[in-house]
Amino acid sequence: MPLLPPASPANESKLTVPQHLRTYYRFQSRIYDLTRWSFLFGRRRALQQLPISPAANISILEVGCGTGHNLVALAKYFPNAYVTGIDLSEDMLAIAAKKVARFGGRVTLEEGAFGVVPLEEKYDLIVFSYCLTMVNPDWDKLLEVARKSLPPTGMLTVVDFHDSAFPFFQSHMKKHHVRMDAHLLPVLVEEFEPVRHTVKSAYGGLWRWFHFVGRQK
Ligand SMILES: C[S@@+](CC[C@H](N)C(=O)[O-])C[C@H]1O[C@@H](n2cnc3c(N)ncnc32)[C@H](O)[C@@H]1O
């Protein structure tokens, strides 16, 4: 039985715009790049482990691109690609805009909530990096929009928190709007054709994070 709701405009119209995240990132954007390197693991490796030639002439979308860490890595790794980043936080995007200016029109930014703001119809590769665990309760609807935005040969990659065996840590992360109970990976494996997926431990097992690469089914 499919785990995601069936694709229909009705599901997308029920998408809520997470205003609380816009507020959250108003301050967090100021310390984001100084702090996140120490716990958002696997981001660079996730991009370099994609089974796509670096020379490929593709279109890439990062959903929840934040301050542009991955947009820069993607634009460098795929020099012939067109890269779009969408994010609902104007504060995060203001930082991203400075970083991607050097790529000219090859990297573009869109402000708004994914699934609500109109984008190109299809992307060869869609990237979610530490975004989906923050999209509660609509993470499944975002995945559904992503699935509809991939051509038959399209690929999706997700790097994100997986779980933690420690309730104190789970509730700490919940205060930062992160859900950490291994809810994403089983759905990704079911709804996309897995190419690779790994789960890794951080800080001696305080939490685990995962990396998934899948194709459109
Ligand atoms: C933890 S940050 C990750 C940023 C970047 N992907 C990275 O790996 O550094 C999560 C980002 O997702 C954005 N975001 C969350 N929900 C979103 C949505 N529904 N549409 C667009 N952006 C969203 C937030 O504004 C935030 O910038």
Short mmCIF file of C-alpha atoms and ligand atoms in Angstrom, two decimals:
data_model
loop_
_atom_site.label_atom_id
_atom_site.label_comp_id
_atom_site.label_asym_id
_atom_site.label_seq_id
_atom_site.Cartn_x
_atom_site.Cartn_y
_atom_site.Cartn_z
CA MET A 1 0.00 0.00 0.00
CA PRO A 2 1.46 3.45 -0.88
CA LEU A 3 2.65 5.39 2.16
CA LEU A 4 2.30 8.81 0.57
CA PRO A 5 -1.09 10.37 -0.18
CA PRO A 6 -2.12 10.06 -3.84
CA ALA A 7 -0.85 12.88 -6.07
CA SER A 8 -3.61 15.40 -6.52
CA PRO A 9 -3.90 19.20 -6.49
CA ALA A 10 -6.20 18.75 -3.48
CA ASN A 11 -3.31 17.43 -1.34
CA GLU A 12 -1.02 20.26 -2.40
CA SER A 13 -3.63 22.89 -1.66
CA LYS A 14 -3.67 21.62 1.92
CA LEU A 15 0.00 22.52 2.33
CA THR A 16 0.48 24.99 5.13
CA VAL A 17 3.15 27.70 5.03
CA PRO A 18 5.33 27.12 8.12
CA GLN A 19 5.52 30.70 9.37
CA HIS A 20 7.12 29.55 12.63
CA LEU A 21 10.21 28.46 10.67
CA ARG A 22 10.46 31.86 9.03
CA THR A 23 10.47 33.39 12.52
CA TYR A 24 12.90 30.76 13.85
CA TYR A 25 15.42 31.48 11.10
CA ARG A 26 15.24 35.24 11.57
CA PHE A 27 17.77 34.84 14.41
CA GLN A 28 19.24 31.44 13.52
CA SER A 29 20.36 32.72 10.11
CA ARG A 30 22.89 34.94 11.90
CA ILE A 31 24.65 31.98 13.54
CA TYR A 32 23.78 29.28 11.01
CA ASP A 33 27.06 28.96 9.12
CA LEU A 34 29.10 29.36 12.30
CA THR A 35 27.34 26.49 14.08
CA ARG A 36 25.79 23.97 11.69
CA TRP A 37 29.04 22.49 10.35
CA SER A 38 29.35 20.76 13.73
CA PHE A 39 26.15 18.74 13.44
CA LEU A 40 24.66 18.72 9.92
CA PHE A 41 26.79 15.77 8.87
CA GLY A 42 27.04 14.19 5.44
CA ARG A 43 26.02 17.15 3.32
CA ARG A 44 29.04 17.40 1.04
CA ARG A 45 29.52 13.64 0.80
CA ALA A 46 25.84 13.19 -0.10
CA LEU A 47 26.29 15.36 -3.17
CA GLN A 48 29.53 13.75 -4.26
CA GLN A 49 28.08 10.24 -3.96
CA LEU A 50 25.33 10.85 -6.49
CA PRO A 51 25.45 8.45 -9.45
CA ILE A 52 25.44 11.37 -11.90
CA SER A 53 28.42 12.50 -14.00
CA PRO A 54 29.82 15.84 -12.85
CA ALA A 55 29.72 16.90 -16.52
CA ALA A 56 25.97 16.33 -16.74
CA ASN A 57 23.85 19.12 -18.16
CA ILE A 58 21.01 18.89 -15.65
CA SER A 59 18.58 21.01 -13.68
CA ILE A 60 18.78 20.71 -9.91
CA LEU A 61 16.43 21.94 -7.20
CA GLU A 62 17.36 22.17 -3.54
CA VAL A 63 14.31 22.47 -1.31
CA GLY A 64 15.07 24.41 1.88
CA CYS A 65 18.41 25.63 0.57
CA GLY A 66 19.02 27.84 3.61
CA THR A 67 22.22 29.87 3.46
CA GLY A 68 23.33 28.18 0.25
CA HIS A 69 25.92 25.71 1.56
CA ASN A 70 24.77 23.00 -0.86
CA LEU A 71 23.98 25.37 -3.73
CA VAL A 72 27.65 26.39 -3.88
CA ALA A 73 28.79 22.75 -3.66
CA LEU A 74 26.31 21.70 -6.35
CA ALA A 75 27.25 24.53 -8.71
CA LYS A 76 30.95 23.69 -8.32
CA TYR A 77 30.54 19.91 -8.61
CA PHE A 78 28.16 20.13 -11.60
CA PRO A 79 29.64 23.03 -13.65
CA ASN A 80 27.11 22.53 -16.49
CA ALA A 81 24.05 22.35 -14.27
CA TYR A 82 21.39 24.93 -13.57
CA VAL A 83 20.68 25.03 -9.86
CA THR A 84 17.61 26.47 -8.13
CA GLY A 85 17.27 26.92 -4.39
CA ILE A 86 13.93 27.52 -2.72
CA ASP A 87 13.53 28.58 0.89
CA LEU A 88 10.81 30.21 2.91
CA SER A 89 13.21 32.30 5.02
CA GLU A 90 14.20 35.63 3.48
CA ASP A 91 16.97 35.90 6.10
CA MET A 92 18.56 32.60 5.06
CA LEU A 93 18.19 33.50 1.38
CA ALA A 94 19.87 36.88 1.86
CA ILE A 95 23.02 35.01 2.97
CA ALA A 96 22.67 32.47 0.15
CA ALA A 97 22.32 35.26 -2.42
CA LYS A 98 25.77 36.64 -1.55
CA LYS A 99 27.36 33.20 -1.84
CA VAL A 100 25.85 32.25 -5.20
CA ALA A 101 26.25 35.64 -6.94
CA ARG A 102 29.50 34.45 -8.51
CA PHE A 103 27.65 31.76 -10.50
CA GLY A 104 25.55 34.37 -12.31
CA GLY A 105 22.30 33.07 -13.79
CA ARG A 106 23.33 29.43 -13.29
CA VAL A 107 22.09 29.52 -9.69
CA THR A 108 18.73 31.09 -8.92
CA LEU A 109 16.86 31.56 -5.66
CA GLU A 110 13.13 31.48 -4.98
CA GLU A 111 11.55 32.66 -1.77
CA GLY A 112 8.55 30.78 -0.46
CA ALA A 113 7.25 27.42 0.67
CA PHE A 114 7.88 24.45 -1.61
CA GLY A 115 4.64 23.30 -3.20
CA VAL A 116 3.09 26.71 -2.73
CA VAL A 117 5.41 28.88 -4.85
CA PRO A 118 5.25 28.04 -8.60
CA LEU A 119 8.51 26.56 -9.94
CA GLU A 120 9.69 24.90 -13.15
CA GLU A 121 7.68 21.80 -13.87
CA LYS A 122 10.47 19.24 -13.66
CA TYR A 123 14.00 18.90 -12.23
CA ASP A 124 16.46 16.10 -12.98
CA LEU A 125 17.63 16.08 -9.37
CA ILE A 126 15.87 17.26 -6.21
CA VAL A 127 17.87 17.69 -3.00
CA PHE A 128 16.50 17.84 0.53
CA SER A 129 19.26 18.53 3.06
CA TYR A 130 18.22 18.77 6.71
CA CYS A 131 14.87 20.20 5.64
CA LEU A 132 12.28 17.42 5.78
CA THR A 133 12.64 16.67 9.50
CA MET A 134 11.60 20.31 10.09
CA VAL A 135 8.49 20.16 7.95
CA ASN A 136 5.89 18.90 10.35
CA PRO A 137 3.28 17.71 9.68
CA ASP A 138 3.59 18.29 5.91
CA TRP A 139 6.77 16.36 5.12
CA ASP A 140 4.83 13.69 3.22
CA LYS A 141 3.09 16.30 1.08
CA LEU A 142 6.46 17.86 0.23
CA LEU A 143 7.74 14.47 -0.88
CA GLU A 144 4.67 14.04 -3.02
CA VAL A 145 5.24 17.42 -4.70
CA ALA A 146 8.88 16.42 -5.24
CA ARG A 147 7.84 13.13 -6.82
CA LYS A 148 5.59 14.98 -9.25
CA SER A 149 8.44 17.40 -10.06
CA LEU A 150 10.78 14.62 -11.22
CA PRO A 151 10.79 13.27 -14.78
CA PRO A 152 10.74 9.44 -15.17
CA THR A 153 14.57 9.43 -15.04
CA GLY A 154 14.72 11.90 -12.15
CA MET A 155 16.55 11.43 -8.88
CA LEU A 156 15.95 12.50 -5.32
CA THR A 157 18.57 12.73 -2.60
CA VAL A 158 17.90 13.33 1.08
CA VAL A 159 20.37 13.83 3.91
CA ASP A 160 18.80 14.42 7.31
CA PHE A 161 18.57 13.41 10.95
CA HIS A 162 17.34 9.85 11.46
CA ASP A 163 16.74 9.17 15.14
CA SER A 164 18.09 9.32 18.67
CA ALA A 165 17.85 6.73 21.44
CA PHE A 166 17.89 9.56 24.00
CA PRO A 167 14.54 11.17 24.89
CA PHE A 168 16.27 14.28 26.27
CA PHE A 169 17.97 14.82 22.94
CA GLN A 170 14.79 14.19 20.96
CA SER A 171 12.95 16.78 23.04
CA HIS A 172 15.87 19.22 22.71
CA MET A 173 15.65 18.87 18.93
CA LYS A 174 11.87 19.21 19.02
CA LYS A 175 12.35 22.66 20.55
CA HIS A 176 14.29 23.44 17.37
CA HIS A 177 11.37 22.07 15.28
CA VAL A 178 13.20 18.86 14.33
CA ARG A 179 11.36 15.53 14.42
CA MET A 180 13.77 12.68 15.06
CA ASP A 181 11.99 9.36 15.13
CA ALA A 182 13.14 7.58 11.97
CA HIS A 183 9.96 8.49 10.12
CA LEU A 184 11.51 9.50 6.77
CA LEU A 185 13.72 6.67 5.57
CA PRO A 186 11.06 3.89 5.45
CA VAL A 187 8.80 6.11 3.34
CA LEU A 188 11.63 7.11 1.00
CA VAL A 189 12.61 3.47 0.47
CA GLU A 190 8.99 2.56 -0.25
CA GLU A 191 8.08 5.48 -2.50
CA PHE A 192 11.26 5.83 -4.57
CA GLU A 193 13.49 3.20 -6.12
CA PRO A 194 16.48 3.20 -3.76
CA VAL A 195 19.94 3.56 -5.29
CA ARG A 196 21.71 3.82 -1.95
CA HIS A 197 20.81 4.52 1.64
CA THR A 198 22.99 4.60 4.70
CA VAL A 199 22.46 5.41 8.36
CA LYS A 200 25.42 6.78 10.35
CA SER A 201 26.03 7.52 13.96
CA ALA A 202 27.03 10.95 15.31
CA TYR A 203 28.89 11.79 18.53
CA GLY A 204 29.18 8.22 19.74
CA GLY A 205 25.49 7.45 19.12
CA LEU A 206 23.82 10.59 20.48
CA TRP A 207 21.87 10.59 17.22
CA ARG A 208 21.91 8.97 13.81
CA TRP A 209 21.63 10.66 10.44
CA PHE A 210 20.86 9.14 7.04
CA HIS A 211 21.59 9.63 3.38
CA PHE A 212 19.20 8.38 0.72
CA VAL A 213 19.45 8.42 -3.06
CA GLY A 214 16.50 7.20 -5.07
CA ARG A 215 15.01 7.27 -8.52
CA GLN A 216 11.54 8.09 -9.59
CA LYS A 217 9.46 4.89 -9.49
C1 LIG B 1 18.20 23.14 8.65
S1 LIG B 1 17.99 24.28 7.33
C2 LIG B 1 18.88 23.43 6.03
C3 LIG B 1 19.50 24.39 5.06
C4 LIG B 1 20.36 23.73 3.97
N1 LIG B 1 19.60 22.79 3.22
C5 LIG B 1 21.56 23.07 4.58
O1 LIG B 1 21.72 21.86 4.44
O2 LIG B 1 22.37 23.78 5.20
C6 LIG B 1 16.30 24.01 6.84
C7 LIG B 1 15.84 25.05 5.83
O3 LIG B 1 14.62 24.59 5.25
C8 LIG B 1 13.78 25.72 5.04
N2 LIG B 1 12.41 25.22 4.90
C9 LIG B 1 11.71 24.49 5.80
N3 LIG B 1 10.51 24.17 5.31
C10 LIG B 1 10.44 24.68 4.05
C11 LIG B 1 9.45 24.67 3.03
N4 LIG B 1 8.28 24.06 3.22
N5 LIG B 1 9.71 25.28 1.86
C12 LIG B 1 10.90 25.92 1.67
N6 LIG B 1 11.88 25.96 2.61
C13 LIG B 1 11.66 25.35 3.78
C14 LIG B 1 14.04 26.59 6.26
O4 LIG B 1 13.65 27.93 6.07
C15 LIG B 1 15.54 26.42 6.43
O5 LIG B 1 16.27 27.42 5.76
#
